[in-house]
mmCIF file of N, CA and C in Angstrom:
data_model
loop_
_atom_site.group_PDB
_atom_site.id
_atom_site.type_symbol
_atom_site.label_atom_id
_atom_site.label_comp_id
_atom_site.label_asym_id
_atom_site.label_seq_id
_atom_site.Cartn_x
_atom_site.Cartn_y
_atom_site.Cartn_z
ATOM 1 N N CYS M 783 10.766 -9.512 -10.307
ATOM 2 C CA CYS M 783 10.502 -10.941 -10.496
ATOM 3 C C CYS M 783 10.452 -11.320 -11.974
ATOM 4 N N GLU M 784 10.960 -10.453 -12.827
ATOM 5 C CA GLU M 784 10.978 -10.776 -14.249
ATOM 6 C C GLU M 784 11.807 -12.040 -14.474
ATOM 7 N N TYR M 785 11.318 -12.917 -15.292
ATOM 8 C CA TYR M 785 11.919 -14.212 -15.609
ATOM 9 C C TYR M 785 11.819 -15.216 -14.471
ATOM 10 N N MET M 786 11.112 -14.896 -13.424
ATOM 11 C CA MET M 786 10.958 -15.825 -12.310
ATOM 12 C C MET M 786 10.049 -16.969 -12.748
ATOM 13 N N THR M 787 10.532 -18.179 -12.612
ATOM 14 C CA THR M 787 9.749 -19.348 -13.004
ATOM 15 C C THR M 787 9.439 -20.272 -11.839
ATOM 16 N N ARG M 788 10.174 -20.138 -10.746
ATOM 17 C CA ARG M 788 9.967 -20.962 -9.549
ATOM 18 C C ARG M 788 10.400 -20.171 -8.328
ATOM 19 N N GLY M 789 10.182 -20.752 -7.162
ATOM 20 C CA GLY M 789 10.668 -20.151 -5.933
ATOM 21 C C GLY M 789 9.665 -19.236 -5.273
ATOM 22 N N LYS M 790 10.162 -18.565 -4.239
ATOM 23 C CA LYS M 790 9.320 -17.697 -3.430
ATOM 24 C C LYS M 790 10.100 -16.429 -3.136
ATOM 25 N N VAL M 791 9.469 -15.284 -3.382
ATOM 26 C CA VAL M 791 10.051 -13.985 -3.067
ATOM 27 C C VAL M 791 9.162 -13.332 -2.022
ATOM 28 N N VAL M 792 9.782 -12.826 -0.948
ATOM 29 C CA VAL M 792 9.057 -12.118 0.093
ATOM 30 C C VAL M 792 9.650 -10.712 0.178
ATOM 31 N N ILE M 793 8.820 -9.711 -0.079
ATOM 32 C CA ILE M 793 9.263 -8.316 -0.036
ATOM 33 C C ILE M 793 8.635 -7.665 1.186
ATOM 34 N N LEU M 794 9.475 -7.243 2.103
ATOM 35 C CA LEU M 794 8.991 -6.619 3.335
ATOM 36 C C LEU M 794 9.034 -5.097 3.255
ATOM 37 N N GLY M 795 9.805 -4.574 2.321
ATOM 38 C CA GLY M 795 9.963 -3.121 2.191
ATOM 39 C C GLY M 795 9.187 -2.566 1.009
ATOM 40 N N GLU M 796 9.594 -1.406 0.579
ATOM 41 C CA GLU M 796 8.942 -0.714 -0.531
ATOM 42 C C GLU M 796 9.216 -1.417 -1.865
ATOM 43 N N THR M 797 8.296 -1.273 -2.772
ATOM 44 C CA THR M 797 8.486 -1.770 -4.136
ATOM 45 C C THR M 797 8.374 -0.598 -5.097
ATOM 46 N N GLY M 798 8.848 -0.826 -6.284
ATOM 47 C CA GLY M 798 8.683 0.159 -7.330
ATOM 48 C C GLY M 798 7.506 -0.201 -8.206
ATOM 49 N N TYR M 799 7.355 0.524 -9.268
ATOM 50 C CA TYR M 799 6.273 0.331 -10.224
ATOM 51 C C TYR M 799 6.495 -0.943 -11.043
ATOM 52 N N ASN M 800 5.432 -1.611 -11.435
ATOM 53 C CA ASN M 800 5.453 -2.746 -12.360
ATOM 54 C C ASN M 800 5.899 -4.057 -11.705
ATOM 55 N N VAL M 801 5.591 -4.242 -10.441
ATOM 56 C CA VAL M 801 5.960 -5.452 -9.723
ATOM 57 C C VAL M 801 5.269 -6.658 -10.352
ATOM 58 N N GLY M 802 6.030 -7.694 -10.605
ATOM 59 C CA GLY M 802 5.490 -8.930 -11.162
ATOM 60 C C GLY M 802 5.554 -9.033 -12.668
ATOM 61 N N SER M 803 6.002 -7.989 -13.335
ATOM 62 C CA SER M 803 6.092 -8.020 -14.790
ATOM 63 C C SER M 803 7.039 -9.128 -15.242
ATOM 64 N N GLY M 804 6.579 -9.968 -16.130
ATOM 65 C CA GLY M 804 7.401 -11.050 -16.663
ATOM 66 C C GLY M 804 7.441 -12.286 -15.792
ATOM 67 N N MET M 805 6.751 -12.285 -14.676
ATOM 68 C CA MET M 805 6.764 -13.431 -13.757
ATOM 69 C C MET M 805 5.859 -14.528 -14.315
ATOM 70 N N THR M 806 6.424 -15.717 -14.517
ATOM 71 C CA THR M 806 5.645 -16.821 -15.081
ATOM 72 C C THR M 806 5.507 -17.996 -14.129
ATOM 73 N N GLY M 807 6.121 -17.922 -12.966
ATOM 74 C CA GLY M 807 6.036 -18.999 -11.989
ATOM 75 C C GLY M 807 6.453 -18.493 -10.628
ATOM 76 N N GLY M 808 6.348 -19.367 -9.645
ATOM 77 C CA GLY M 808 6.741 -19.016 -8.295
ATOM 78 C C GLY M 808 5.655 -18.279 -7.543
ATOM 79 N N GLU M 809 6.043 -17.787 -6.358
ATOM 80 C CA GLU M 809 5.139 -17.055 -5.483
ATOM 81 C C GLU M 809 5.772 -15.727 -5.125
ATOM 82 N N LEU M 810 4.943 -14.720 -4.994
ATOM 83 C CA LEU M 810 5.400 -13.406 -4.581
ATOM 84 C C LEU M 810 4.551 -12.958 -3.401
ATOM 85 N N TRP M 811 5.213 -12.649 -2.288
ATOM 86 C CA TRP M 811 4.559 -12.145 -1.086
ATOM 87 C C TRP M 811 5.036 -10.719 -0.892
ATOM 88 N N ILE M 812 4.098 -9.791 -0.693
ATOM 89 C CA ILE M 812 4.472 -8.389 -0.524
ATOM 90 C C ILE M 812 3.744 -7.821 0.694
ATOM 91 N N ARG M 813 4.512 -7.180 1.545
ATOM 92 C CA ARG M 813 3.944 -6.478 2.702
ATOM 93 C C ARG M 813 3.711 -5.029 2.298
ATOM 94 N N ASN M 814 2.549 -4.515 2.618
ATOM 95 C CA ASN M 814 2.182 -3.122 2.302
ATOM 96 C C ASN M 814 2.266 -2.809 0.807
ATOM 97 N N SER M 815 1.719 -3.687 -0.013
ATOM 98 C CA SER M 815 1.788 -3.459 -1.457
ATOM 99 C C SER M 815 0.856 -2.332 -1.880
ATOM 100 N N HIS M 816 1.306 -1.565 -2.842
ATOM 101 C CA HIS M 816 0.482 -0.533 -3.461
ATOM 102 C C HIS M 816 -0.107 -1.145 -4.727
ATOM 103 N N GLN M 817 -1.419 -1.264 -4.767
ATOM 104 C CA GLN M 817 -2.065 -1.914 -5.909
ATOM 105 C C GLN M 817 -1.691 -1.266 -7.237
ATOM 106 N N ALA M 818 -1.439 0.023 -7.233
ATOM 107 C CA ALA M 818 -1.070 0.714 -8.467
ATOM 108 C C ALA M 818 0.274 0.235 -9.007
ATOM 109 N N TYR M 819 1.116 -0.337 -8.147
ATOM 110 C CA TYR M 819 2.436 -0.811 -8.570
ATOM 111 C C TYR M 819 2.416 -2.243 -9.096
ATOM 112 N N ILE M 820 1.339 -2.974 -8.869
ATOM 113 C CA ILE M 820 1.247 -4.380 -9.257
ATOM 114 C C ILE M 820 0.901 -4.480 -10.743
ATOM 115 N N ASN M 821 1.672 -5.274 -11.476
ATOM 116 C CA ASN M 821 1.376 -5.509 -12.884
ATOM 117 C C ASN M 821 0.319 -6.619 -12.960
ATOM 118 N N GLN M 822 -0.937 -6.210 -13.057
ATOM 119 C CA GLN M 822 -2.039 -7.156 -13.008
ATOM 120 C C GLN M 822 -2.211 -7.955 -14.303
ATOM 121 N N GLU M 823 -1.430 -7.638 -15.317
ATOM 122 C CA GLU M 823 -1.429 -8.473 -16.519
ATOM 123 C C GLU M 823 -0.671 -9.774 -16.260
ATOM 124 N N TYR M 824 0.268 -9.748 -15.319
ATOM 125 C CA TYR M 824 1.099 -10.913 -15.028
ATOM 126 C C TYR M 824 0.758 -11.617 -13.725
ATOM 127 N N ILE M 825 0.399 -10.858 -12.682
ATOM 128 C CA ILE M 825 0.149 -11.485 -11.386
ATOM 129 C C ILE M 825 -1.181 -11.027 -10.811
ATOM 130 N N GLN M 826 -1.730 -11.868 -9.924
ATOM 131 C CA GLN M 826 -2.946 -11.499 -9.227
ATOM 132 C C GLN M 826 -2.901 -12.025 -7.805
ATOM 133 N N GLU M 827 -3.589 -11.293 -6.936
ATOM 134 C CA GLU M 827 -3.641 -11.674 -5.528
ATOM 135 C C GLU M 827 -4.461 -12.954 -5.384
ATOM 136 N N VAL M 828 -4.014 -13.833 -4.485
ATOM 137 C CA VAL M 828 -4.715 -15.091 -4.237
ATOM 138 C C VAL M 828 -4.994 -15.254 -2.747
ATOM 139 N N THR M 829 -5.947 -16.093 -2.436
ATOM 140 C CA THR M 829 -6.285 -16.410 -1.057
ATOM 141 C C THR M 829 -5.193 -17.284 -0.463
ATOM 142 N N VAL M 830 -4.913 -17.074 0.816
ATOM 143 C CA VAL M 830 -3.839 -17.791 1.503
ATOM 144 C C VAL M 830 -4.445 -18.756 2.517
ATOM 145 N N SER M 831 -3.989 -20.006 2.477
ATOM 146 C CA SER M 831 -4.467 -21.010 3.426
ATOM 147 C C SER M 831 -3.742 -20.857 4.763
ATOM 148 N N ASP M 832 -4.291 -21.470 5.800
ATOM 149 C CA ASP M 832 -3.640 -21.434 7.116
ATOM 150 C C ASP M 832 -2.237 -22.038 7.053
ATOM 151 N N GLU M 833 -2.082 -23.112 6.300
ATOM 152 C CA GLU M 833 -0.763 -23.742 6.181
ATOM 153 C C GLU M 833 0.238 -22.820 5.492
ATOM 154 N N GLU M 834 -0.203 -22.113 4.474
ATOM 155 C CA GLU M 834 0.691 -21.174 3.790
ATOM 156 C C GLU M 834 1.111 -20.033 4.723
ATOM 157 N N TRP M 835 0.159 -19.559 5.553
ATOM 158 C CA TRP M 835 0.519 -18.528 6.535
ATOM 159 C C TRP M 835 1.576 -19.060 7.475
ATOM 160 N N TRP M 836 1.409 -20.290 7.933
ATOM 161 C CA TRP M 836 2.367 -20.897 8.851
ATOM 162 C C TRP M 836 3.748 -21.021 8.194
ATOM 163 N N GLN M 837 3.778 -21.430 6.923
ATOM 164 C CA GLN M 837 5.050 -21.563 6.209
ATOM 165 C C GLN M 837 5.740 -20.207 6.067
ATOM 166 N N LEU M 838 4.953 -19.175 5.778
ATOM 167 C CA LEU M 838 5.541 -17.836 5.663
ATOM 168 C C LEU M 838 6.077 -17.376 7.013
ATOM 169 N N TYR M 839 5.338 -17.631 8.069
ATOM 170 C CA TYR M 839 5.794 -17.276 9.415
ATOM 171 C C TYR M 839 7.127 -17.952 9.722
ATOM 172 N N GLU M 840 7.216 -19.235 9.443
ATOM 173 C CA GLU M 840 8.470 -19.965 9.690
ATOM 174 C C GLU M 840 9.615 -19.399 8.849
ATOM 175 N N LEU M 841 9.326 -19.074 7.611
ATOM 176 C CA LEU M 841 10.342 -18.491 6.730
ATOM 177 C C LEU M 841 10.857 -17.169 7.311
ATOM 178 N N LEU M 842 9.949 -16.322 7.764
ATOM 179 C CA LEU M 842 10.346 -15.039 8.347
ATOM 180 C C LEU M 842 11.094 -15.225 9.662
ATOM 181 N N GLU M 843 10.670 -16.195 10.441
ATOM 182 C CA GLU M 843 11.357 -16.480 11.698
ATOM 183 C C GLU M 843 12.793 -16.956 11.437
ATOM 184 N N ASN M 844 12.961 -17.841 10.463
ATOM 185 C CA ASN M 844 14.303 -18.309 10.089
ATOM 186 C C ASN M 844 15.155 -17.167 9.553
ATOM 187 N N TYR M 845 14.552 -16.321 8.741
ATOM 188 C CA TYR M 845 15.259 -15.159 8.192
ATOM 189 C C TYR M 845 15.737 -14.247 9.326
ATOM 190 N N GLN M 846 14.865 -14.030 10.298
ATOM 191 C CA GLN M 846 15.221 -13.177 11.433
ATOM 192 C C GLN M 846 16.383 -13.767 12.215
ATOM 193 N N GLN M 847 16.363 -15.066 12.435
ATOM 194 C CA GLN M 847 17.437 -15.718 13.180
ATOM 195 C C GLN M 847 18.766 -15.652 12.428
ATOM 196 N N GLU M 848 18.710 -15.802 11.114
ATOM 197 C CA GLU M 848 19.936 -15.784 10.309
ATOM 198 C C GLU M 848 20.516 -14.382 10.136
ATOM 199 N N THR M 849 19.645 -13.370 10.055
ATOM 200 C CA THR M 849 20.105 -12.019 9.716
ATOM 201 C C THR M 849 19.973 -11.007 10.845
ATOM 202 N N GLN M 850 19.295 -11.392 11.921
ATOM 203 C CA GLN M 850 19.001 -10.470 13.022
ATOM 204 C C GLN M 850 18.161 -9.276 12.557
ATOM 205 N N SER M 851 17.314 -9.496 11.568
ATOM 206 C CA SER M 851 16.460 -8.436 11.031
ATOM 207 C C SER M 851 15.476 -7.943 12.082
ATOM 208 N N ILE M 852 15.532 -6.664 12.364
ATOM 209 C CA ILE M 852 14.606 -6.048 13.317
ATOM 210 C C ILE M 852 13.191 -6.056 12.751
ATOM 211 N N LEU M 853 13.068 -5.772 11.450
ATOM 212 C CA LEU M 853 11.747 -5.754 10.825
ATOM 213 C C LEU M 853 11.092 -7.131 10.872
ATOM 214 N N ALA M 854 11.830 -8.170 10.535
ATOM 215 C CA ALA M 854 11.276 -9.530 10.584
ATOM 216 C C ALA M 854 10.854 -9.891 11.999
ATOM 217 N N LYS M 855 11.625 -9.450 12.988
ATOM 218 C CA LYS M 855 11.270 -9.712 14.393
ATOM 219 C C LYS M 855 9.980 -8.996 14.766
ATOM 220 N N GLU M 856 9.828 -7.750 14.333
ATOM 221 C CA GLU M 856 8.594 -7.001 14.594
ATOM 222 C C GLU M 856 7.388 -7.679 13.953
ATOM 223 N N ILE M 857 7.572 -8.157 12.741
ATOM 224 C CA ILE M 857 6.471 -8.803 12.019
ATOM 225 C C ILE M 857 6.062 -10.094 12.714
ATOM 226 N N THR M 858 7.027 -10.945 13.041
ATOM 227 C CA THR M 858 6.680 -12.221 13.677
ATOM 228 C C THR M 858 6.169 -12.028 15.102
ATOM 229 N N SER M 859 6.629 -10.992 15.787
ATOM 230 C CA SER M 859 6.170 -10.720 17.154
ATOM 231 C C SER M 859 4.720 -10.243 17.189
ATOM 232 N N ASN M 860 4.268 -9.618 16.121
ATOM 233 C CA ASN M 860 2.898 -9.100 16.016
ATOM 234 C C ASN M 860 2.175 -9.774 14.848
ATOM 235 N N TRP M 861 2.366 -11.070 14.705
ATOM 236 C CA TRP M 861 1.953 -11.805 13.518
ATOM 237 C C TRP M 861 0.480 -11.640 13.156
ATOM 238 N N GLU M 862 -0.417 -11.745 14.117
ATOM 239 C CA GLU M 862 -1.857 -11.693 13.800
ATOM 240 C C GLU M 862 -2.270 -10.360 13.189
ATOM 241 N N ILE M 863 -1.602 -9.300 13.556
ATOM 242 C CA ILE M 863 -1.876 -7.979 12.980
ATOM 243 C C ILE M 863 -1.084 -7.803 11.684
ATOM 244 N N GLU M 864 0.197 -8.137 11.723
ATOM 245 C CA GLU M 864 1.091 -7.920 10.584
ATOM 246 C C GLU M 864 0.702 -8.735 9.355
ATOM 247 N N LYS M 865 0.207 -9.950 9.557
ATOM 248 C CA LYS M 865 -0.108 -10.776 8.387
ATOM 249 C C LYS M 865 -1.251 -10.178 7.564
ATOM 250 N N LEU M 866 -2.037 -9.300 8.165
ATOM 251 C CA LEU M 866 -3.105 -8.622 7.426
ATOM 252 C C LEU M 866 -2.550 -7.639 6.400
ATOM 253 N N LEU M 867 -1.285 -7.275 6.554
ATOM 254 C CA LEU M 867 -0.637 -6.340 5.631
ATOM 255 C C LEU M 867 0.083 -7.057 4.487
ATOM 256 N N ILE M 868 0.103 -8.376 4.527
ATOM 257 C CA ILE M 868 0.853 -9.155 3.535
ATOM 258 C C ILE M 868 -0.109 -9.772 2.534
ATOM 259 N N LYS M 869 0.246 -9.674 1.260
ATOM 260 C CA LYS M 869 -0.560 -10.250 0.181
ATOM 261 C C LYS M 869 0.285 -11.265 -0.581
ATOM 262 N N LYS M 870 -0.384 -12.299 -1.059
ATOM 263 C CA LYS M 870 0.290 -13.309 -1.877
ATOM 264 C C LYS M 870 -0.184 -13.162 -3.314
ATOM 265 N N TYR M 871 0.769 -13.250 -4.247
ATOM 266 C CA TYR M 871 0.470 -13.140 -5.669
ATOM 267 C C TYR M 871 1.035 -14.345 -6.412
ATOM 268 N N LEU M 872 0.293 -14.770 -7.404
ATOM 269 C CA LEU M 872 0.737 -15.817 -8.324
ATOM 270 C C LEU M 872 0.624 -15.286 -9.737
ATOM 271 N N PRO M 873 1.399 -15.843 -10.660
ATOM 272 C CA PRO M 873 1.233 -15.453 -12.058
ATOM 273 C C PRO M 873 -0.182 -15.754 -12.519
ATOM 274 N N VAL M 874 -0.739 -14.886 -13.323
ATOM 275 C CA VAL M 874 -2.107 -15.066 -13.825
ATOM 276 C C VAL M 874 -2.238 -16.404 -14.531
ATOM 277 N N SER M 875 -1.280 -16.776 -15.368
ATOM 278 C CA SER M 875 -1.365 -18.037 -16.108
ATOM 279 C C SER M 875 -1.358 -19.231 -15.172
ATOM 280 N N LYS M 876 -0.538 -19.216 -14.125
ATOM 281 C CA LYS M 876 -0.456 -20.315 -13.167
ATOM 282 C C LYS M 876 -1.746 -20.426 -12.372
ATOM 283 N N ASN M 877 -2.290 -19.301 -11.949
ATOM 284 C CA ASN M 877 -3.512 -19.301 -11.165
ATOM 285 C C ASN M 877 -4.694 -19.794 -12.009
ATOM 286 N N THR M 878 -4.731 -19.453 -13.280
ATOM 287 C CA THR M 878 -5.786 -19.932 -14.169
ATOM 288 C C THR M 878 -5.713 -21.438 -14.311
ATOM 289 N N ILE M 879 -4.518 -21.982 -14.433
ATOM 290 C CA ILE M 879 -4.353 -23.429 -14.559
ATOM 291 C C ILE M 879 -4.822 -24.130 -13.294
ATOM 292 N N PHE M 880 -4.498 -23.567 -12.115
ATOM 293 C CA PHE M 880 -4.930 -24.187 -10.861
ATOM 294 C C PHE M 880 -6.451 -24.169 -10.723
ATOM 295 N N LYS M 881 -7.081 -23.077 -11.156
ATOM 296 C CA LYS M 881 -8.528 -22.972 -11.035
ATOM 297 C C LYS M 881 -9.245 -23.810 -12.087
ATOM 298 N N HIS M 882 -8.622 -23.974 -13.246
ATOM 299 C CA HIS M 882 -9.229 -24.693 -14.367
ATOM 300 C C HIS M 882 -8.228 -25.676 -14.964
ATOM 301 N N PRO M 883 -7.922 -26.791 -14.256
ATOM 302 C CA PRO M 883 -6.892 -27.709 -14.743
ATOM 303 C C PRO M 883 -7.216 -28.321 -16.106
ATOM 304 N N GLU M 884 -8.485 -28.334 -16.463
ATOM 305 C CA GLU M 884 -8.848 -28.913 -17.761
ATOM 306 C C GLU M 884 -8.272 -28.112 -18.926
ATOM 307 N N THR M 885 -7.908 -26.847 -18.691
ATOM 308 C CA THR M 885 -7.371 -26.032 -19.770
ATOM 309 C C THR M 885 -5.997 -26.502 -20.220
ATOM 310 N N ILE M 886 -5.314 -27.270 -19.393
ATOM 311 C CA ILE M 886 -3.997 -27.778 -19.765
ATOM 312 C C ILE M 886 -4.128 -28.772 -20.909
ATOM 313 N N PHE M 887 -5.210 -29.505 -20.920
ATOM 314 C CA PHE M 887 -5.347 -30.625 -21.847
ATOM 315 C C PHE M 887 -6.267 -30.351 -23.021
ATOM 316 N N THR M 888 -6.786 -29.150 -23.138
ATOM 317 C CA THR M 888 -7.679 -28.864 -24.252
ATOM 318 C C THR M 888 -6.871 -28.626 -25.506
ATOM 319 N N THR M 889 -7.409 -29.041 -26.599
ATOM 320 C CA THR M 889 -6.783 -28.807 -27.893
ATOM 321 C C THR M 889 -7.849 -28.292 -28.840
ATOM 322 N N SER M 890 -7.434 -27.597 -29.844
ATOM 323 C CA SER M 890 -8.411 -27.173 -30.847
ATOM 324 C C SER M 890 -8.035 -27.811 -32.171
ATOM 325 N N ILE M 891 -9.022 -28.374 -32.806
ATOM 326 C CA ILE M 891 -8.825 -29.037 -34.092
ATOM 327 C C ILE M 891 -9.552 -28.198 -35.134
ATOM 328 N N GLN M 892 -8.813 -27.774 -36.119
ATOM 329 C CA GLN M 892 -9.418 -26.972 -37.171
ATOM 330 C C GLN M 892 -9.470 -27.791 -38.441
ATOM 331 N N SER M 893 -10.555 -27.631 -39.162
ATOM 332 C CA SER M 893 -10.678 -28.386 -40.408
ATOM 333 C C SER M 893 -10.278 -27.576 -41.602
#
């Protein structure tokens, strides 16, 4: 996801080391993520709302219909169990702005 500034990436398979490095925007969803592989300087896990879960489910369902993915079908067929294996990540800078919107408008004046 290096240079990723927008969009949504959903990884259902294995990842390598340093996932999320250079990511400054967008969303990253990973199934069965290994915390040791996550670049926590750039991304952090966030809480997922019911609506976001529903959107991800629809995305996976559409993906399954378009590609006939067996894995996507297994995930959507066992959604209540499978969704517990999926984590959502946002860039640290983006998540900080959402939690503290006042930081966007602060300025420092030096004399």
